[in-house]
Tab-separated table of C-alpha atoms in Angstrom:
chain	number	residue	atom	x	y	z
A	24	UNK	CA	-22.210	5.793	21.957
A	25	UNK	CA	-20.801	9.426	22.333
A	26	UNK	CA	-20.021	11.641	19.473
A	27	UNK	CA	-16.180	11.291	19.687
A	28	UNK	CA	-16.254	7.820	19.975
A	29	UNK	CA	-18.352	7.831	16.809
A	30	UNK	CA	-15.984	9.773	15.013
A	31	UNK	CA	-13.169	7.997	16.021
A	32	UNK	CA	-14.244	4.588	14.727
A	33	UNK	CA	-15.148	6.125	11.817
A	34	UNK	CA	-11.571	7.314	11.313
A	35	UNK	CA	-10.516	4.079	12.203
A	36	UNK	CA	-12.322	2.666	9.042
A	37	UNK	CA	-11.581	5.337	6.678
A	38	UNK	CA	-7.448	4.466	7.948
A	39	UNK	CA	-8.285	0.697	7.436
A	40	UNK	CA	-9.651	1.470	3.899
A	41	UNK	CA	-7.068	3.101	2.519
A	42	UNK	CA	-4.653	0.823	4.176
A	43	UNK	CA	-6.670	-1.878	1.839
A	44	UNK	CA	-6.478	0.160	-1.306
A	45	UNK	CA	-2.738	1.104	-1.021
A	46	UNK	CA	-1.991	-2.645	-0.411
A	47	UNK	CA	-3.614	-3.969	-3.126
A	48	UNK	CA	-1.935	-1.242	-5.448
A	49	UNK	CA	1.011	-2.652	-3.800
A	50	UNK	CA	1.018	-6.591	-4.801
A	51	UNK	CA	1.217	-5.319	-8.464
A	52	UNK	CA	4.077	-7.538	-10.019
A	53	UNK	CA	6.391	-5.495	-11.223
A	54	UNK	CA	7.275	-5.587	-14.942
A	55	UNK	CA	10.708	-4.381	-14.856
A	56	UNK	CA	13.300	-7.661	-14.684
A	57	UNK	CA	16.110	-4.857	-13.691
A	58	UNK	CA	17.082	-4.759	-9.477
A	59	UNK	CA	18.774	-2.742	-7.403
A	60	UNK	CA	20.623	-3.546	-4.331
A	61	UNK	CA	20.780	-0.539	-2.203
A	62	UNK	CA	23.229	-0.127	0.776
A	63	UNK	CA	23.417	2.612	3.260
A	64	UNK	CA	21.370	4.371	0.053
A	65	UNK	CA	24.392	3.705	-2.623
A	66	UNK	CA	23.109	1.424	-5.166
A	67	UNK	CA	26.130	-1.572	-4.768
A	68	UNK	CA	24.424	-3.923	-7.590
A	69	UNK	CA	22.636	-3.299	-10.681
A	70	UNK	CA	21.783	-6.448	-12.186
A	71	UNK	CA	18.892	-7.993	-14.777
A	72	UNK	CA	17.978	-10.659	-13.460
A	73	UNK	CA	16.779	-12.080	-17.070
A	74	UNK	CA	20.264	-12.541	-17.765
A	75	UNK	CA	21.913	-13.173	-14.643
A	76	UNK	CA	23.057	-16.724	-13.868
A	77	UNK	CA	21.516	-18.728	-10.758
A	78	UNK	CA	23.701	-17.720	-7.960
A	79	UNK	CA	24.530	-16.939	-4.270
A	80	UNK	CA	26.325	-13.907	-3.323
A	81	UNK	CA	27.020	-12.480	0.421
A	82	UNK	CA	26.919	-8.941	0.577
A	83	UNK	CA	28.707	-7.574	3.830
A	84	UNK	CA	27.644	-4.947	5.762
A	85	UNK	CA	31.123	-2.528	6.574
A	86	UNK	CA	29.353	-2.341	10.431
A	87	UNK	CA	29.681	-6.146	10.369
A	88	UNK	CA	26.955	-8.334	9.215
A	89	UNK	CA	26.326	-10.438	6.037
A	90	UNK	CA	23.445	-11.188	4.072
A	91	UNK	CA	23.396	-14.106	1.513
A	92	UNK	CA	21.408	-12.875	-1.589
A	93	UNK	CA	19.953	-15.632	-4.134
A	94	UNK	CA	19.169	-15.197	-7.714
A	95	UNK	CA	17.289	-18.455	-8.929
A	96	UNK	CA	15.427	-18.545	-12.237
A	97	UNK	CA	14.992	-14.676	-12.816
A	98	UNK	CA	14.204	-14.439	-9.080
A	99	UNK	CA	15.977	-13.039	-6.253
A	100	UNK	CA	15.458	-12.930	-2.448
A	101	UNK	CA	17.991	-13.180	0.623
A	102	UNK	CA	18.108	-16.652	2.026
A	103	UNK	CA	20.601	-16.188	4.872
A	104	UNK	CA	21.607	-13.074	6.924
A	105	UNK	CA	23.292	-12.592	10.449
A	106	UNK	CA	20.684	-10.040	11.245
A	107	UNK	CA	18.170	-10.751	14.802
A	108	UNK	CA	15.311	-10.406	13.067
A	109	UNK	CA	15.372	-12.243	9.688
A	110	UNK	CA	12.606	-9.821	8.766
A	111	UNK	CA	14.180	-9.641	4.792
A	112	UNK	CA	14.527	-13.747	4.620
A	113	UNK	CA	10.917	-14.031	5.640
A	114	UNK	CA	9.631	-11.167	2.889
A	115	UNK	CA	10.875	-14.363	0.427
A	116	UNK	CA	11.126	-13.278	-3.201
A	117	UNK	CA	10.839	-10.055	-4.884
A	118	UNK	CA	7.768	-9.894	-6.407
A	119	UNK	CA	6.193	-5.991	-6.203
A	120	UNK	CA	7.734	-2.657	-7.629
A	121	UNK	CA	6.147	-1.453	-4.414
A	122	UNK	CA	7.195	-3.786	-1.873
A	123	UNK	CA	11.358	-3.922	-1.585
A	124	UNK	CA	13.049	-6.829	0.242
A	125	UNK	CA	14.171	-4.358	3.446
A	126	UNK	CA	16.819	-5.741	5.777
A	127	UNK	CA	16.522	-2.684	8.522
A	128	UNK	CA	19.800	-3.966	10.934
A	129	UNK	CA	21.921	-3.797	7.525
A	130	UNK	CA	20.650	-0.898	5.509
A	131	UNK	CA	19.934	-2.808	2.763
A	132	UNK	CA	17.266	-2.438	0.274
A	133	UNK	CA	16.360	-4.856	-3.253
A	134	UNK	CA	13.831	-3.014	-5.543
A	135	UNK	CA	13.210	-3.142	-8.849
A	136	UNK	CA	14.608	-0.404	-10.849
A	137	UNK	CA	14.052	0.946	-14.538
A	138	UNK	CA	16.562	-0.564	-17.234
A	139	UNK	CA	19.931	1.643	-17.256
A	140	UNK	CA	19.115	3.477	-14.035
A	141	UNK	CA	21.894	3.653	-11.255
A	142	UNK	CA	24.930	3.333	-13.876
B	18	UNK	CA	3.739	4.741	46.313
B	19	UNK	CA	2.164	1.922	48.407
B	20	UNK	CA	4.181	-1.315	47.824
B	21	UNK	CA	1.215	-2.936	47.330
B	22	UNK	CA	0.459	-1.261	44.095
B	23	UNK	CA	4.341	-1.452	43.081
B	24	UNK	CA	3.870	-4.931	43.517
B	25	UNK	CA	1.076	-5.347	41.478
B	26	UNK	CA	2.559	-3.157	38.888
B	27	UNK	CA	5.830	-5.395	38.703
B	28	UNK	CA	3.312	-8.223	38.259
B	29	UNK	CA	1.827	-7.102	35.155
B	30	UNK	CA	5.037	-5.900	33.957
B	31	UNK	CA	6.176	-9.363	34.527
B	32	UNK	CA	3.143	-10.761	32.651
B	33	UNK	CA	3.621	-8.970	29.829
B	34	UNK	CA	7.252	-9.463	29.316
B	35	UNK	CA	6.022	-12.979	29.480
B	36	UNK	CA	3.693	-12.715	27.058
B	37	UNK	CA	5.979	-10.889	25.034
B	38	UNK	CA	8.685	-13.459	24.948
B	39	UNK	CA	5.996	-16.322	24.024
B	40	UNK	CA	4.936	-14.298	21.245
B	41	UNK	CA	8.628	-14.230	19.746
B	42	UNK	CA	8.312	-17.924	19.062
B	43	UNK	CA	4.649	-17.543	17.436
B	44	UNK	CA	5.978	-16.685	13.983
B	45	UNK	CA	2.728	-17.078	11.354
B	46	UNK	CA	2.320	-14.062	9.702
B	47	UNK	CA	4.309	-14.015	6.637
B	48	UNK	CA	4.200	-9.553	6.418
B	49	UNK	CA	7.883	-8.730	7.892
B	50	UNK	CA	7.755	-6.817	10.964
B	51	UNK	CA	3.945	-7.546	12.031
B	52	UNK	CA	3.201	-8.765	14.946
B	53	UNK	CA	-0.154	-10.389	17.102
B	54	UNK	CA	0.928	-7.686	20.110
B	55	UNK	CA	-0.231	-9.874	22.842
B	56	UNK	CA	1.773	-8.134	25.749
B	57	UNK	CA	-0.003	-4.650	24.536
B	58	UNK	CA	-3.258	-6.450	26.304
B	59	UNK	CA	-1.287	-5.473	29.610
B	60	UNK	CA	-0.901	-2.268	27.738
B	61	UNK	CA	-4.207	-1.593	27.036
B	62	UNK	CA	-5.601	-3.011	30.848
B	63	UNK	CA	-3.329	-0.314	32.362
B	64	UNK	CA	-3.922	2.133	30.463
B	65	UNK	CA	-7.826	2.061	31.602
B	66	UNK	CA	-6.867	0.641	35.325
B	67	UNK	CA	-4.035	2.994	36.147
B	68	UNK	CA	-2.660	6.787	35.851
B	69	UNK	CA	-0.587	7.718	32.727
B	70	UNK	CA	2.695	7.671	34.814
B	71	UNK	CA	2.273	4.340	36.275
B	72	UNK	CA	1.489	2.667	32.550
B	73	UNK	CA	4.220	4.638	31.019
B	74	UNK	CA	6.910	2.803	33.561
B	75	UNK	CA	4.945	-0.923	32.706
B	76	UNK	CA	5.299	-0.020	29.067
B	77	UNK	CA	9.049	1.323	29.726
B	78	UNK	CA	10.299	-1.418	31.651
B	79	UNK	CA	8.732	-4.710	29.285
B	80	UNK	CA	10.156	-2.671	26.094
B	81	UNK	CA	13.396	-2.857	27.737
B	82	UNK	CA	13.524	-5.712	29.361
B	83	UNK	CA	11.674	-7.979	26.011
B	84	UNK	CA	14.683	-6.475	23.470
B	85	UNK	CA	17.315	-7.294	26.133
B	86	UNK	CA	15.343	-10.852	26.871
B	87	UNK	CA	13.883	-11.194	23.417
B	88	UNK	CA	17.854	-11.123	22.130
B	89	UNK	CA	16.927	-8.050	19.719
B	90	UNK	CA	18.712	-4.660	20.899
B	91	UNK	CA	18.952	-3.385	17.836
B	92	UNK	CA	15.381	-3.095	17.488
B	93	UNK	CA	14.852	-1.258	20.643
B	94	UNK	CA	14.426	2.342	18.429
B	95	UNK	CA	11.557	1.104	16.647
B	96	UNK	CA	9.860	-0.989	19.807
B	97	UNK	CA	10.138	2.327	21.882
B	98	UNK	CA	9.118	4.603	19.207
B	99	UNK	CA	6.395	2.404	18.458
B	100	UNK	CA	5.733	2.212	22.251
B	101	UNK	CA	5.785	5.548	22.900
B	102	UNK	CA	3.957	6.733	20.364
B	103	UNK	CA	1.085	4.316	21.063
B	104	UNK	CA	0.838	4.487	24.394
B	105	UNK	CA	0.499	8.459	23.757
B	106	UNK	CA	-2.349	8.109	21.632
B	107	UNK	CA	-4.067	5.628	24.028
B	108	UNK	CA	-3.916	7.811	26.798
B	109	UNK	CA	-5.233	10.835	24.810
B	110	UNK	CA	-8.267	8.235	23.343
B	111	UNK	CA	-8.849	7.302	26.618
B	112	UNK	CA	-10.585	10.115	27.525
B	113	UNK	CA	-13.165	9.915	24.981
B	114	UNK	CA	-13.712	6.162	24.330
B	115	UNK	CA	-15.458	4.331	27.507
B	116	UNK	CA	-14.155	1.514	28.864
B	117	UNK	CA	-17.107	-0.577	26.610
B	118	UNK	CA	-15.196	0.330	23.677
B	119	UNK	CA	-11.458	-0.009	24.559
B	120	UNK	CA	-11.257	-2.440	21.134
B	121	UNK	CA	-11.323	0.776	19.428
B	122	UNK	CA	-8.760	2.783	21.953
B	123	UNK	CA	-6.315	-0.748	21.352
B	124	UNK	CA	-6.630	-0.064	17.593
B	125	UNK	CA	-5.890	2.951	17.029
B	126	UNK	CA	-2.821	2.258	19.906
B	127	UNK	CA	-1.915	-0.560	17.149
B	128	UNK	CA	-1.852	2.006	14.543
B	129	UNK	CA	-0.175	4.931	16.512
B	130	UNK	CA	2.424	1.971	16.890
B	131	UNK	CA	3.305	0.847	13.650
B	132	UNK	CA	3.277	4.394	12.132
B	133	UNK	CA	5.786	5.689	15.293
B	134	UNK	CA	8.090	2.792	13.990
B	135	UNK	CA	7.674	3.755	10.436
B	136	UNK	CA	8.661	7.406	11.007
B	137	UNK	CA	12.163	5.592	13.042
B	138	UNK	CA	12.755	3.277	10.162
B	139	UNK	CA	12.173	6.139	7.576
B	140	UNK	CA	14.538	8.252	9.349
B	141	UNK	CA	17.008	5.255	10.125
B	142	UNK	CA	17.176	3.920	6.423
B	143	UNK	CA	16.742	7.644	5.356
B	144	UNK	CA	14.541	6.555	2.716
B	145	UNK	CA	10.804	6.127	1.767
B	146	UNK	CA	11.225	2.924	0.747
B	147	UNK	CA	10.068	0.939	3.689
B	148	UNK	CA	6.907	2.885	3.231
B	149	UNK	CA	5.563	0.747	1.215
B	150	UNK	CA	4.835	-2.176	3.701
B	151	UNK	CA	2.900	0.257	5.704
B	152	UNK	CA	-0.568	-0.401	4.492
B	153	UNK	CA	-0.053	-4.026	5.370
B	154	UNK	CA	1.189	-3.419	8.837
B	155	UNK	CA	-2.309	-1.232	9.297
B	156	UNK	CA	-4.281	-3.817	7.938
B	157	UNK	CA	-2.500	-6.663	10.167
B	158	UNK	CA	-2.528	-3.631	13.375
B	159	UNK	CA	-6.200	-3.134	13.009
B	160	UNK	CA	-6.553	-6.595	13.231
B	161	UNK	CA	-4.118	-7.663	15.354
B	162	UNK	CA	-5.327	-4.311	17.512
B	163	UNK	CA	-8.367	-5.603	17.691
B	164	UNK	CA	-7.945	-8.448	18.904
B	165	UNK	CA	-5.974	-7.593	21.985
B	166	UNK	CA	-8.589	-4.734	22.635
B	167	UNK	CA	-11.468	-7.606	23.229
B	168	UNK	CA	-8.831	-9.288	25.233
B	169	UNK	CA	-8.216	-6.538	27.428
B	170	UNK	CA	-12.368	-6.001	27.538
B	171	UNK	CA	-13.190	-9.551	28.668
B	172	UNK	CA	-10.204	-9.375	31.533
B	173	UNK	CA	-11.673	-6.152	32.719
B	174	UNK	CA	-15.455	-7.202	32.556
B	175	UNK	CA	-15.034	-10.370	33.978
B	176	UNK	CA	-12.593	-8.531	37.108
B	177	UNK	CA	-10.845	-11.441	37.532
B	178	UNK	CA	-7.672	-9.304	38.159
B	179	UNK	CA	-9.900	-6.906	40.448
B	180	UNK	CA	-11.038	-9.649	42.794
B	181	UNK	CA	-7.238	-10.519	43.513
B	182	UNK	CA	-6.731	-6.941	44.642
B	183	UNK	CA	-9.655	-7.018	47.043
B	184	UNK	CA	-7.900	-10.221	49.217
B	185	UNK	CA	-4.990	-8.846	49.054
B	186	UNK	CA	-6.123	-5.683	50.929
């Protein structure tokens, strides 16, 4: 085992490390009951979703496209899009300040937000 | 170049577009946008078996072809960023890491890969937000990366692909 390739793998684990530290600081529920929905980086929604009804809305996309956004007991996640890759239906509910539900083709972005930001 | 060896490069292009299209339909990790990377085993194989130039076009052509196959175009920014950036790295690692170790040249590929599409979707979605699924992609590229790398090590160490070359010149 050469020098470089010592180095390297230790690298490797130092990267995989920190990769496990930042993810487990990332599966933190979030606290805050307040989301935004972000499009093209305008916030379009600002909801709480302790008060909002159970509901399905579509939000369109003005390039074309269509996601179907759920809120369902305080909870919200898309549940149908015309996107290729369904990436944001299979990230499921929003759970994590840290981890948004992303839909890349659309430009659209759920996070949690603090109460009476975005208005 | 000898027709031979543009043959044989078509056929692992062909084998990893394969591969690549297979993997589509494996869908079990629940993290959005990781992926098992079968096809980079072809990746990886060249990369030790063949020049940089003659990689580059198999890496080229399958991204290509698997979004216009695969039925994603509009992923085709991130797949050749990540591609590209990868497949950079590799070739740099390659000159330090032995062929005994080329798990550890196919991870860090994996995780030249999922940070060259993290820098396209941050400047896509012009916003950090999508960071913050980066850690998992690492963890799931290491592994994933990994994985493929010991793939790539047993086809090389057992030659089967070598022996084919041998009848056929």
């Amino acid at each position: 085992m050469t020098k470089g390739v010592k180095v390297l793998i230790g690298a490797v684990i130092i990267i995989f490390a920190a990769a496990v530290v930042l993810a487990v600081i990332g599966l933190k529920p979030s606290e805050s009951t307040w989301v935004d929905i972000v499009q093209n980086n305008k916030v379009i929604y600002h909801l709480d979703l302790s008060e909002e009804d159970d509901r399905t809305f579509r939000v369109d996309f003005p390039d074309g496209g269509w996601n179907d956004i759920q809120i369902k007991d305080g909870r919200i996640s898309i549940v149908d899009s015309d996107c290729p890759d369904h990436t944001c239906i299979k990230t499921g509910e929003l759970r994590s300040e840290n981890i948004p539900i992303v839909c890349l083709p659309h430009k659209l972005v759920i996070r949690f937000s603090d109460e009476g930001a975005g208005e | 170049m000898k027709a031979h060896k543009l043959a044989r490069l078509a056929l692992l292009t062909a084998l990893a577009l394969i591969i690549f299209i297979i993997e589509l339909r494996i869908d079990i990790i629940p993290i959005p946008g990781a992926k098992l990377g079968l096809a980079n085993i072809i990746t990886v194989y060249a990369v030790y078996k063949y020049s940089a130039k003659e990689t580059a076009m198999i890496v080229l052509a399958r991204v290509l072809l698997g979004s216009i196959f695969g039925g994603n175009i509009s992923a085709i920014m991130y797949s050749l960023a990540g591609a590209i950036c990868c497949l950079t790295g590799m070739l740099i690692v390659k000159r330090i890491v032995p062929l005994k170790y080329i798990w550890l040249s196919s991870i860090i590929g994996a995780i030249l890969h999922n940070t060259g599409q993290m820098i396209v979707a941050v400047m896509v979605m012009r916003s950090f937000a999508v960071l913050s699924i980066y850690p998992f992609l690492i963890i799931t590229g290491c592994i994933a990366g990994a994985f493929t790398g010991l793939c790539a090590q047993f086809l090389i160490s057992r030659k089967l692909i070598e022996k084919e070359n041998k009848k056929e010149t």
